[in-house]
JSON list of C-alpha atoms in Angstrom, two decimals:
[
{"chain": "A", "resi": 297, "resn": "UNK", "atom": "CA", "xyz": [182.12, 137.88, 200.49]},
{"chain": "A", "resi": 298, "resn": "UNK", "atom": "CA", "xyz": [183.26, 134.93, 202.63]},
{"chain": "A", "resi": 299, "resn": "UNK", "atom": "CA", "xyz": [183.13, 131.10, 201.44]},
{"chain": "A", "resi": 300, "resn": "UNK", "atom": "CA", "xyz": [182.41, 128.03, 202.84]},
{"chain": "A", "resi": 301, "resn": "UNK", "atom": "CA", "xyz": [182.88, 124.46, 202.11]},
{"chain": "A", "resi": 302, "resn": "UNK", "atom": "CA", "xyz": [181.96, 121.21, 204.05]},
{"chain": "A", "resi": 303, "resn": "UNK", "atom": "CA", "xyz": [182.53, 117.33, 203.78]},
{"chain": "A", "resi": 304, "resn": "UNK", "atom": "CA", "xyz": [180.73, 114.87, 205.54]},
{"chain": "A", "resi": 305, "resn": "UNK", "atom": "CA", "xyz": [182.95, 111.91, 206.73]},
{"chain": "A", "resi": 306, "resn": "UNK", "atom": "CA", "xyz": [182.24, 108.35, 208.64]},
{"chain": "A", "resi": 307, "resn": "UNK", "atom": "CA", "xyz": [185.68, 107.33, 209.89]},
{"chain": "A", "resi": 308, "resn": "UNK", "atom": "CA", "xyz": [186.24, 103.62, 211.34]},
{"chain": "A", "resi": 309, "resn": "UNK", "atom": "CA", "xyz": [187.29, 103.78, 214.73]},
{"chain": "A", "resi": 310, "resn": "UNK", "atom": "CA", "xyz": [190.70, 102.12, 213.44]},
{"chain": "A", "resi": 311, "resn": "UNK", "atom": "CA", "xyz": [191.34, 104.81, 210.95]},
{"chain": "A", "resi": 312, "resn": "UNK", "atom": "CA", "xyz": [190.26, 107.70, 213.55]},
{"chain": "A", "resi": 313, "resn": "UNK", "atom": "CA", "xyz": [193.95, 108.66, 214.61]},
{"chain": "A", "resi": 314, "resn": "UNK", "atom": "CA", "xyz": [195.15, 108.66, 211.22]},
{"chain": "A", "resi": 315, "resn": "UNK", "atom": "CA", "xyz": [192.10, 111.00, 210.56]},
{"chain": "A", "resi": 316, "resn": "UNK", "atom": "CA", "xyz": [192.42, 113.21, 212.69]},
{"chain": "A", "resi": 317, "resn": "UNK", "atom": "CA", "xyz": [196.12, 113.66, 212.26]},
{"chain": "A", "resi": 318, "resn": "UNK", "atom": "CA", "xyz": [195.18, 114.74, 208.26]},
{"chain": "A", "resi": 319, "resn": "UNK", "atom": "CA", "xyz": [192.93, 116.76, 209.83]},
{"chain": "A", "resi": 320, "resn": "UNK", "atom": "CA", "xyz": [195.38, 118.43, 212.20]},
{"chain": "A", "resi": 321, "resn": "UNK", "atom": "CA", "xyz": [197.44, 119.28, 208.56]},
{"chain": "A", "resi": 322, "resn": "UNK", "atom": "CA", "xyz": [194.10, 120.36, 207.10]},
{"chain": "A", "resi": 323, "resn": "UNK", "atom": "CA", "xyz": [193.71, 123.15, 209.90]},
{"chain": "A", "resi": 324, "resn": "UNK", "atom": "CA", "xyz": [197.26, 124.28, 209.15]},
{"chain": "A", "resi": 325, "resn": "UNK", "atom": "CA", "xyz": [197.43, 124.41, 205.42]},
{"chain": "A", "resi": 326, "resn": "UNK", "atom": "CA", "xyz": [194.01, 126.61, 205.94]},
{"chain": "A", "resi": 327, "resn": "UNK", "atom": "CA", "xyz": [195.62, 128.74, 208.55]},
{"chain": "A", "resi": 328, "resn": "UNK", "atom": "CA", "xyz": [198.83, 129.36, 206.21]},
{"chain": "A", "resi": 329, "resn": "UNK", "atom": "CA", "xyz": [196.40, 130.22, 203.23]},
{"chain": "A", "resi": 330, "resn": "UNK", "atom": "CA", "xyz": [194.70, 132.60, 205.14]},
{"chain": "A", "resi": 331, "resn": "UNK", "atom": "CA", "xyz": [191.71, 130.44, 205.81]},
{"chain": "A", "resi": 332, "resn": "UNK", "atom": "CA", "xyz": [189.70, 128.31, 208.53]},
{"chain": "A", "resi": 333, "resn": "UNK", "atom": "CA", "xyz": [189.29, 125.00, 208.89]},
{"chain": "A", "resi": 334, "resn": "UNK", "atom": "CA", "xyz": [186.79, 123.34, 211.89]},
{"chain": "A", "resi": 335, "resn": "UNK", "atom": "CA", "xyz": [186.29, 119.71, 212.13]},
{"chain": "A", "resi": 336, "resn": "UNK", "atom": "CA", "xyz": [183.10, 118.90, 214.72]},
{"chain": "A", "resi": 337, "resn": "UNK", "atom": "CA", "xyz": [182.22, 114.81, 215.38]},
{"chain": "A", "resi": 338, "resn": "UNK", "atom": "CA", "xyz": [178.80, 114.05, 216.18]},
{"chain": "A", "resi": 339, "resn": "UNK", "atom": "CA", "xyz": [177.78, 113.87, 219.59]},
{"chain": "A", "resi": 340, "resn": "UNK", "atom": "CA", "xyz": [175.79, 110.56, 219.51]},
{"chain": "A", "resi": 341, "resn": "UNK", "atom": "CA", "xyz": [178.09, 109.03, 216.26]},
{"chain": "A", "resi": 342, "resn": "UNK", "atom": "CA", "xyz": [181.32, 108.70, 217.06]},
{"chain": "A", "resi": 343, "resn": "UNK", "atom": "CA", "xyz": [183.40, 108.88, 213.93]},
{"chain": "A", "resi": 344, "resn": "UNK", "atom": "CA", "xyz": [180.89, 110.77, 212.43]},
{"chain": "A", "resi": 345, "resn": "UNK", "atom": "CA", "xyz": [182.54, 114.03, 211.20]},
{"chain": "A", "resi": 346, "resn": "UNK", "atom": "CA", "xyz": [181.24, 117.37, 209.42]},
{"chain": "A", "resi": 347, "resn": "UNK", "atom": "CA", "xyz": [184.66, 119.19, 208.03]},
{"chain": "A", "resi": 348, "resn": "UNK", "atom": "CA", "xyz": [184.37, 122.91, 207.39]},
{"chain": "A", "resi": 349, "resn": "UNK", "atom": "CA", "xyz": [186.24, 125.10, 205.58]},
{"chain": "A", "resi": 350, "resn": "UNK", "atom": "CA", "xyz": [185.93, 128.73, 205.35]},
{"chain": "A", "resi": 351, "resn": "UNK", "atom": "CA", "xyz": [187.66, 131.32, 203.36]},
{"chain": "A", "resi": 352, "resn": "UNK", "atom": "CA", "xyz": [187.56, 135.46, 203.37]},
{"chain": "A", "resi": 353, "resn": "UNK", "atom": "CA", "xyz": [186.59, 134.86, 200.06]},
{"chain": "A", "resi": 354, "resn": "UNK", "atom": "CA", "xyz": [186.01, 132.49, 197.11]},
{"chain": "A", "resi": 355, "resn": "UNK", "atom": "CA", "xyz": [189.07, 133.08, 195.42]},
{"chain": "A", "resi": 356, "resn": "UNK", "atom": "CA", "xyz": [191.12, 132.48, 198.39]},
{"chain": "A", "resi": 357, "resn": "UNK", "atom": "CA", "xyz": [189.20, 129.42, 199.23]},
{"chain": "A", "resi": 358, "resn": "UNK", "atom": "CA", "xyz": [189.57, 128.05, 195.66]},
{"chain": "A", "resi": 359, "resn": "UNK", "atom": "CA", "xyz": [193.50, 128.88, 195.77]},
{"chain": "A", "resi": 360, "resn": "UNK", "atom": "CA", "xyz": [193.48, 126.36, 199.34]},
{"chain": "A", "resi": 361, "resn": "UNK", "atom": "CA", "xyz": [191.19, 123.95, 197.93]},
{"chain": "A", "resi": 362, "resn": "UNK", "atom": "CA", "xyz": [193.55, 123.71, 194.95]},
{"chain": "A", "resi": 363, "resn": "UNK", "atom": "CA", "xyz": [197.07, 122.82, 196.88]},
{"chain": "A", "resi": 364, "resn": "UNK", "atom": "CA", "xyz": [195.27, 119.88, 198.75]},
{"chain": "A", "resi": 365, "resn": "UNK", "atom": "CA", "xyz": [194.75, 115.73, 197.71]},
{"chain": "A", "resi": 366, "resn": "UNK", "atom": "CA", "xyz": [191.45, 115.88, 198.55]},
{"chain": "A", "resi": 367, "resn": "UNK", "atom": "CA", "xyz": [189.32, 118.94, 198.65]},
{"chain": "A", "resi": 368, "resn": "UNK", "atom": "CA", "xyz": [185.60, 119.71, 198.82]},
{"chain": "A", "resi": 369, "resn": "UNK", "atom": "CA", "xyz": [183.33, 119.44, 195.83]},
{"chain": "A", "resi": 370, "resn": "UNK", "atom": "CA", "xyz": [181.14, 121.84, 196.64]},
{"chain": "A", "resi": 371, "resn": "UNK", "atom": "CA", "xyz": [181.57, 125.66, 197.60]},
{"chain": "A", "resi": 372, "resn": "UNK", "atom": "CA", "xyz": [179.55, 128.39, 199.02]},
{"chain": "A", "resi": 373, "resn": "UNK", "atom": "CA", "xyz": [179.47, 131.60, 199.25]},
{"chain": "A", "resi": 374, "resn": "UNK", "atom": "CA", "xyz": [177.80, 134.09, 201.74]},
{"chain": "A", "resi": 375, "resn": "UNK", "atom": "CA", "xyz": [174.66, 135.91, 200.69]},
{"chain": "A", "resi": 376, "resn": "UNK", "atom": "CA", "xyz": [174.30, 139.40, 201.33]},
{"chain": "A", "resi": 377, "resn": "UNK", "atom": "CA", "xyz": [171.39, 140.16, 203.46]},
{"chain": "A", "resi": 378, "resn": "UNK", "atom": "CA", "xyz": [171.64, 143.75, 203.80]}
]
C-alpha cells in the first residue's frame, strides 16, 4: 500500500531561494530512497507551498522520513477501495 505525507509551508520571499534549494535536496534524498517528493506553490500566494511526499509503502516512507532534519508529522496511507 503506498504512503503519503504533506507539509504546509509560508516561505518569505527572502528565504524563497534558500527554500527551494532544500527542497531541490528533498526531491533527491526521496528519489535515492526510492520515493517521491512534489513541491506545488499556490497560484494566487506566492510563497505559499504544499510539500508532498510519497512512498511505495509506509515502511519505506518511514525509513526516508527518518534520515531527514525535518520530516512530516503526519503519514498516510492508501485505502484499498477494491
Amino acid at each position: 500500500m503506498r504512503a503519503l505525507s504533506m507539509r504546509h509551508t509560508v516561505v518569505p520571499s527572502a528565504e524563497r531561494s534558500a527554500f527551494r534549494a532544500r527542497a531541490r535536496e528533498a526531491k533527491s534524498h526521496y528519489k535515492d530512497a526510492g520515493c517521491n517528493y512534489w513541491l506545488f506553490e499556490e497560484s494566487d500566494l506566492p510563497g505559499a507551498y504544499v510539500e508532498f511526499f510519497e512512498g511505495p509503502d509506509k515502511d519505506m516512507l518511514e525509513k526516508a522520513h527518518s534520515s531527514t532534519k525535518y520530516p512530516p508529522s503526519r503519514l498516510y496511507v492508501e485505502v484499498d477501495l477494491t
